[in-house]
Short mmCIF file of C-alpha atoms in Angstrom, two decimals:
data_model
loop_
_atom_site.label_atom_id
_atom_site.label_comp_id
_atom_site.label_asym_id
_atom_site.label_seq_id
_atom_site.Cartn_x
_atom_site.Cartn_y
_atom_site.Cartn_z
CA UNK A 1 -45.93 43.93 84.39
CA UNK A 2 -49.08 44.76 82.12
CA UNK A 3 -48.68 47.92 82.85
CA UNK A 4 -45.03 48.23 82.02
CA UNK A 5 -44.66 46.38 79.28
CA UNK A 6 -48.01 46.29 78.11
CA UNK A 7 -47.81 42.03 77.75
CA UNK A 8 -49.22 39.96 80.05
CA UNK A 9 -47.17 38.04 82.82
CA UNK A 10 -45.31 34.75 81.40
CA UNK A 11 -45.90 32.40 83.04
CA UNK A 12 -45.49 28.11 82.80
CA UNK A 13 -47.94 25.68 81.17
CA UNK A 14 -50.49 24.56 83.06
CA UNK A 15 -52.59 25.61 86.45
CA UNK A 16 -52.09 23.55 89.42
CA UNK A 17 -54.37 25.82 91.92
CA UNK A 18 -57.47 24.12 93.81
CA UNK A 19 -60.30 23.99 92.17
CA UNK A 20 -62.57 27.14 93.10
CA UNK A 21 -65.17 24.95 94.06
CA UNK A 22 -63.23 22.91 96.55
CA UNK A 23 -61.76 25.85 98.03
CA UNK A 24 -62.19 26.45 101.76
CA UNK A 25 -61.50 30.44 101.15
CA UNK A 26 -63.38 33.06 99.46
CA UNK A 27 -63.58 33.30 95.57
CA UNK A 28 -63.85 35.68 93.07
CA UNK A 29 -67.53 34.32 91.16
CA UNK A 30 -64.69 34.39 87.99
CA UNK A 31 -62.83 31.53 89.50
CA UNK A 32 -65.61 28.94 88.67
CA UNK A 33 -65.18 28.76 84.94
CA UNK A 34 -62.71 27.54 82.97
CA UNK A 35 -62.48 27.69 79.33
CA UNK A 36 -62.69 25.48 76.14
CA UNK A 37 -60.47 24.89 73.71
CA UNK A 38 -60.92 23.96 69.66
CA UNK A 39 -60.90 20.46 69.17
CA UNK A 40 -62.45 19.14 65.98
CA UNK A 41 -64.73 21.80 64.27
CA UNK A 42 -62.79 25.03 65.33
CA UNK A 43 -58.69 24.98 64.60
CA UNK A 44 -56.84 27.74 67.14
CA UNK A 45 -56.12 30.59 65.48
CA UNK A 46 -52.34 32.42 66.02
CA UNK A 47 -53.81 35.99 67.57
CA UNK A 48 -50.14 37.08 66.24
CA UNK A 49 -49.48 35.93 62.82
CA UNK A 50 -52.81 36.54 62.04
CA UNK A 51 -53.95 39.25 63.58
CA UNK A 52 -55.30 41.12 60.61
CA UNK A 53 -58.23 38.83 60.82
CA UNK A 54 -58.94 39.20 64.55
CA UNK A 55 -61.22 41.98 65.59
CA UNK A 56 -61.94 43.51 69.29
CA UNK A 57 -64.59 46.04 67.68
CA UNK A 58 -68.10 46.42 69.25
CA UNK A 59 -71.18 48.14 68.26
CA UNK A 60 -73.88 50.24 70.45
CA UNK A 61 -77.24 50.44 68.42
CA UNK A 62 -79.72 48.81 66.62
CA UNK A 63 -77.67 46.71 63.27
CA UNK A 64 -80.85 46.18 61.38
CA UNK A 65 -81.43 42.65 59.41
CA UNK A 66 -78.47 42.85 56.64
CA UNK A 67 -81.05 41.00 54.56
CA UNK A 68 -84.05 43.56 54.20
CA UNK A 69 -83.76 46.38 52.31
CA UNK A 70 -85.08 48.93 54.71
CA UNK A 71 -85.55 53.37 55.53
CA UNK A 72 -85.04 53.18 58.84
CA UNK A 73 -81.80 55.11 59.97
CA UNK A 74 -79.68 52.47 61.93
CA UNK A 75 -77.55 54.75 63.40
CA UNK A 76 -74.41 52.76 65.71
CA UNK A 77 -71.46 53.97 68.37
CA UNK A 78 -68.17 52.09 67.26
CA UNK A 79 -65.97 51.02 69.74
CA UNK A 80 -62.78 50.26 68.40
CA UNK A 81 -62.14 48.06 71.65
CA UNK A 82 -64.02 47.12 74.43
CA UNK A 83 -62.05 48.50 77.59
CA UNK A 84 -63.48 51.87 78.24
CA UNK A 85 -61.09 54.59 79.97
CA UNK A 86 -62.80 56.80 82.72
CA UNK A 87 -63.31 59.51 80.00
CA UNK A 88 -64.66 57.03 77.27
CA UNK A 89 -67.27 56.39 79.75
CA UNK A 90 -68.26 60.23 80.24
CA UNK A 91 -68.68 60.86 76.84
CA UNK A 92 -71.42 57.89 76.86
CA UNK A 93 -72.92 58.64 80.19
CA UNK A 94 -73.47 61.99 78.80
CA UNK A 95 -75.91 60.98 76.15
CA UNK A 96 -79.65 61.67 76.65
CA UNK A 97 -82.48 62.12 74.04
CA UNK A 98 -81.80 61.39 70.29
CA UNK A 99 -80.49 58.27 68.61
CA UNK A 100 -78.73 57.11 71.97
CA UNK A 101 -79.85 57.63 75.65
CA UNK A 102 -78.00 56.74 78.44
CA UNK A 103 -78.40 55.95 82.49
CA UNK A 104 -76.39 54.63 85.45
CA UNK A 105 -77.53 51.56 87.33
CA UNK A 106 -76.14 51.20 90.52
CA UNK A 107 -75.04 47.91 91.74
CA UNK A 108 -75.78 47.85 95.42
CA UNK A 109 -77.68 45.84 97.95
CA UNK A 110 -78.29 45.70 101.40
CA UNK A 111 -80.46 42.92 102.98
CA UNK A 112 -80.80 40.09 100.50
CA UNK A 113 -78.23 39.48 97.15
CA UNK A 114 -81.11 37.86 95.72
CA UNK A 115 -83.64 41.37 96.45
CA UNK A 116 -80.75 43.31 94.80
CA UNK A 117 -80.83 41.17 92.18
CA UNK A 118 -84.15 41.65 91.49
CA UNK A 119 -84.62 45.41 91.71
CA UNK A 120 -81.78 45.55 88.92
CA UNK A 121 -83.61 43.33 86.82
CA UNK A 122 -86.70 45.59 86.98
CA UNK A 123 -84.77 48.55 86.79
CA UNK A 124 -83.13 47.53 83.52
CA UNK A 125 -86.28 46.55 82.06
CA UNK A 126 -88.26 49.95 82.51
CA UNK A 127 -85.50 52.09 81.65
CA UNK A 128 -85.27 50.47 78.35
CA UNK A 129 -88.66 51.01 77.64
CA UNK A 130 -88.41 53.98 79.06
CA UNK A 131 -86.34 55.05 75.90
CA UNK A 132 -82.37 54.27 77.64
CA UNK A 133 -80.50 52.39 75.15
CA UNK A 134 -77.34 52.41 76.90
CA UNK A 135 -76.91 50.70 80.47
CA UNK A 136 -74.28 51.62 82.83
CA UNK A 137 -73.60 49.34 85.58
CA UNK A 138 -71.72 50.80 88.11
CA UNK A 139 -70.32 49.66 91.69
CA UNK A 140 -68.37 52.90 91.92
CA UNK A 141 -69.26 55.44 94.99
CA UNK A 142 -72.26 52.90 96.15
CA UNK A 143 -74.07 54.50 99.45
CA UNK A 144 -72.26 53.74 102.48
CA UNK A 145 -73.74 50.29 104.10
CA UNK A 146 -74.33 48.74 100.91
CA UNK A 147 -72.74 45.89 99.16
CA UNK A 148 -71.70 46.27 95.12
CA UNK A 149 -73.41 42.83 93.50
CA UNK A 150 -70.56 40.99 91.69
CA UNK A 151 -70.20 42.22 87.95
CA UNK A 152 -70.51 39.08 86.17
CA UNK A 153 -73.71 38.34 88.25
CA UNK A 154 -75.26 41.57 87.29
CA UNK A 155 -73.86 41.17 83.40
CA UNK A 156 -75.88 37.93 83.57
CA UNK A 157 -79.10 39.02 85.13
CA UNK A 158 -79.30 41.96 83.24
CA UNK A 159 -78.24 40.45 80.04
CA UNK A 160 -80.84 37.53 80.65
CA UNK A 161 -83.69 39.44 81.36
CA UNK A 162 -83.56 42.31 78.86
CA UNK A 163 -83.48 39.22 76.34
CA UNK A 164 -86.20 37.34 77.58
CA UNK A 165 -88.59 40.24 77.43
CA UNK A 166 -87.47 40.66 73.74
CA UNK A 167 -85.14 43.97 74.47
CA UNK A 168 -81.89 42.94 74.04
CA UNK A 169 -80.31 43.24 70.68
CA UNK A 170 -80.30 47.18 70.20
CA UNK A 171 -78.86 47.93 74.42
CA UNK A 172 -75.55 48.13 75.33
CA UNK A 173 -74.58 46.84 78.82
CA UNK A 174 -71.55 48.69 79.53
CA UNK A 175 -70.24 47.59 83.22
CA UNK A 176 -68.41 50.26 85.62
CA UNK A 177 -66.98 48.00 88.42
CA UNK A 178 -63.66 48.14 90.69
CA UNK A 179 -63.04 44.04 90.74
CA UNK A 180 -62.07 43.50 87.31
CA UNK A 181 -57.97 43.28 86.68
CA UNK A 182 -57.42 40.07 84.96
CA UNK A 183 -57.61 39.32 81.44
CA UNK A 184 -59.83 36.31 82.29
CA UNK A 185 -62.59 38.47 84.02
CA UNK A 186 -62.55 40.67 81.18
CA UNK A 187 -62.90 37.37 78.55
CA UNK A 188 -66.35 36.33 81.12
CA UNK A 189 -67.76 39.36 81.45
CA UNK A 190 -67.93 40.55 77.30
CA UNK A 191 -69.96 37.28 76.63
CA UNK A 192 -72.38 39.76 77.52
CA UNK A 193 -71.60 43.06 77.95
CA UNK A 194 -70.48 45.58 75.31
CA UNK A 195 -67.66 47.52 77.03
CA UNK A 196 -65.98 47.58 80.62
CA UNK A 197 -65.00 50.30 82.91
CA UNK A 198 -62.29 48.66 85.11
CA UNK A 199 -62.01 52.30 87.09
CA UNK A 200 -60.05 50.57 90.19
CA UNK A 201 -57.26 48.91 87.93
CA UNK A 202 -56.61 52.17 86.01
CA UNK A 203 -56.63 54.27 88.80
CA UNK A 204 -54.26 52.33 90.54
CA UNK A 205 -52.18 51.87 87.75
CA UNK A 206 -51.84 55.87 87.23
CA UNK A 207 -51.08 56.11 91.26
CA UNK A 208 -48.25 53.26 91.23
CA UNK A 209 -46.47 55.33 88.09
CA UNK A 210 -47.12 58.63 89.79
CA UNK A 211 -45.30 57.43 92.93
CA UNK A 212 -42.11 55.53 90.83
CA UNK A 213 -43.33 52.31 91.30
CA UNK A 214 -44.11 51.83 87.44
CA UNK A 215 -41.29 53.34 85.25
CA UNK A 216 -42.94 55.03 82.72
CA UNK A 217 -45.72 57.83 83.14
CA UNK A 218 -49.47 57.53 84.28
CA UNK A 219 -50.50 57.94 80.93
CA UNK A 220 -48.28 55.37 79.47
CA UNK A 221 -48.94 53.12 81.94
CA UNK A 222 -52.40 52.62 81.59
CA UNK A 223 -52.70 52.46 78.28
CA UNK A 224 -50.44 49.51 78.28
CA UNK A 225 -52.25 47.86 80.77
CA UNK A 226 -55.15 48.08 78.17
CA UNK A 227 -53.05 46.91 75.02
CA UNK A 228 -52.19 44.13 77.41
CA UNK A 229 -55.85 43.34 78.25
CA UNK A 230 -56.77 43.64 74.33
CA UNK A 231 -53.94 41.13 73.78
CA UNK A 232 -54.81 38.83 76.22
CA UNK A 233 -58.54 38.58 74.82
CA UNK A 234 -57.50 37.88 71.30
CA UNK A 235 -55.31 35.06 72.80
CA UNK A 236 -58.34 33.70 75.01
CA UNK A 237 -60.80 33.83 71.52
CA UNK A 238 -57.43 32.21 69.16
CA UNK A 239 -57.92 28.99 71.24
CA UNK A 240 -61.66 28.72 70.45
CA UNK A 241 -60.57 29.22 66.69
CA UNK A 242 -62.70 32.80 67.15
CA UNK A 243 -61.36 35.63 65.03
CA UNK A 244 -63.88 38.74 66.65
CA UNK A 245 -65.55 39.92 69.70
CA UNK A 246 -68.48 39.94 68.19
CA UNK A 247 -68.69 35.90 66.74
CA UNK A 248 -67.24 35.60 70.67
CA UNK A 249 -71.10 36.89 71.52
CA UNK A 250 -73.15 35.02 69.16
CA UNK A 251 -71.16 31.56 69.70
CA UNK A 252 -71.67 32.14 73.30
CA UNK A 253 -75.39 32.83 73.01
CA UNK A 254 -75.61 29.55 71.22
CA UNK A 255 -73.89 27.55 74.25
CA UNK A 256 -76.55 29.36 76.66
CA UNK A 257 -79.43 28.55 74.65
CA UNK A 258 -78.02 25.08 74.00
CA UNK A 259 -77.55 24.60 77.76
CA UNK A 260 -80.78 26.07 79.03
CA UNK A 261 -82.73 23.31 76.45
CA UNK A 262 -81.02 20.49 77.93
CA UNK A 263 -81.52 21.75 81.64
CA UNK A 264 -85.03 22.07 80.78
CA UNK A 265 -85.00 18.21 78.98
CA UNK A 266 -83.63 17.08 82.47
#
């Protein structure tokens, strides 16, 4: 349907499925959250009467403090939207040297999750100060015997410790990975990273159209699959009365920081 008509599925109020948690099959680490809505401080926003206001840019780069006059050449990559195409990516993964640097972390692991874990953590951090100011994270074309670490897990660990060793503000975290399809995995996973490469859903999108089963060309199809997505995130920010990607970030930092004070209280 996305891909067709470039909306998202209709579907009726409310969500009657078990609870991830209580679940006696396997889940998707995106099934355990749920989101919040404006209640007091915050009034929803209409993503579609107002959508002038509402903003799915991103930045790669170093912003600078706004308040201090300053010589230094900021220099940024725009992003008009977060969902990368296969070619978007390229064009990144190409950079080396100058203002922006780039490198490919694969997300793989064979005898321990946790290990894995680990070794991309360290991996991050010495690229970074190794000069790499762009971080891909990729499960595409992982060796054969290992596992791809799920994406919001490796978001999260990346995200966390590039920040606690004082390196995140000026890195984008750009994640390659083959199980993100639904607008609510996209919504999770840009509380921390800066752009997503969902290379499985496009590339099955572009086969389904090539072989009929989507009527309206490869082309078409997955760029309405992406309007869709870019819809569906300014609907999942209206209800927090958020009006850009960006605010998204920063009010989402502030919940982490927030919650890591009071698990540390405890």
């Amino acid at each position: 349907v996305m891909a067709e008509t470039g909306h998202e599925p209709v579907g009726s109020m409310g969500n009657d499925a078990a609870l991830a948690v209580l679940s006696e099959r396997p889940q998707l680490l995106y099934n355990y959250f749920k989101q919040l809505f404006a209640q007091v401080t915050n009034p929803p926003i209409d993503p579609i009467r107002e959508e002038l206001v509402m903003s799915l840019t991103t930045y790669i780069g170093n912003q600078g403090n706004i308040l201090e006059e300053s010589r230094e050449d900021h220099k940024l990559i725009k992003l008009q939207r977060p969902i990368l195409t296969d070619e978007d990516l390229r064009r990144l993964s190409t950079l080396k040297g100058g203002a922006f640097s780039a490198v490919t972390l694969p997300l793989g692991w064979k005898n321990s999750l946790e290990d894995g874990l680990a070794e991309l953590e360290k991996s991050a951090v010495e690229n970074v100060r190794a000069g790499n100011n762009i971080l891909i994270l990729s499960d595409r074309e992982l060796p054969e015997g290992e596992m791809p670490i799920p994406a919001l897990l490796a978001v999260a660990s990346v995200n966390g410790v590039l920040r606690d060793k004082g390196l995140r503000p000026p890195v984008g975290v750009i994640i390659q990975s083959g199980e993100i399809r639904e607008v609510m995995h996209y919504a999770l996973l840009l509380d921390r990273a800066t752009a997503i490469n969902p290379y499985l859903a496009l590339e099955t999108i572009s086969r389904q159209a090539t072989e009929g089963k989507i009527a309206v060309d490869p082309a078409r199809a997955a760029e309405n699959y992406i309007n869709a997505v870019d819809k569906g995130l300014l609907k999942v920010m209206s209800k927090m009365g958020i009006a850009t990607l960006r605010s998204n970030r920063a009010r989402s930092e502030e919940h982490t920081s927030e919650l890591q004070s009071r698990l540390q209280l405890v």
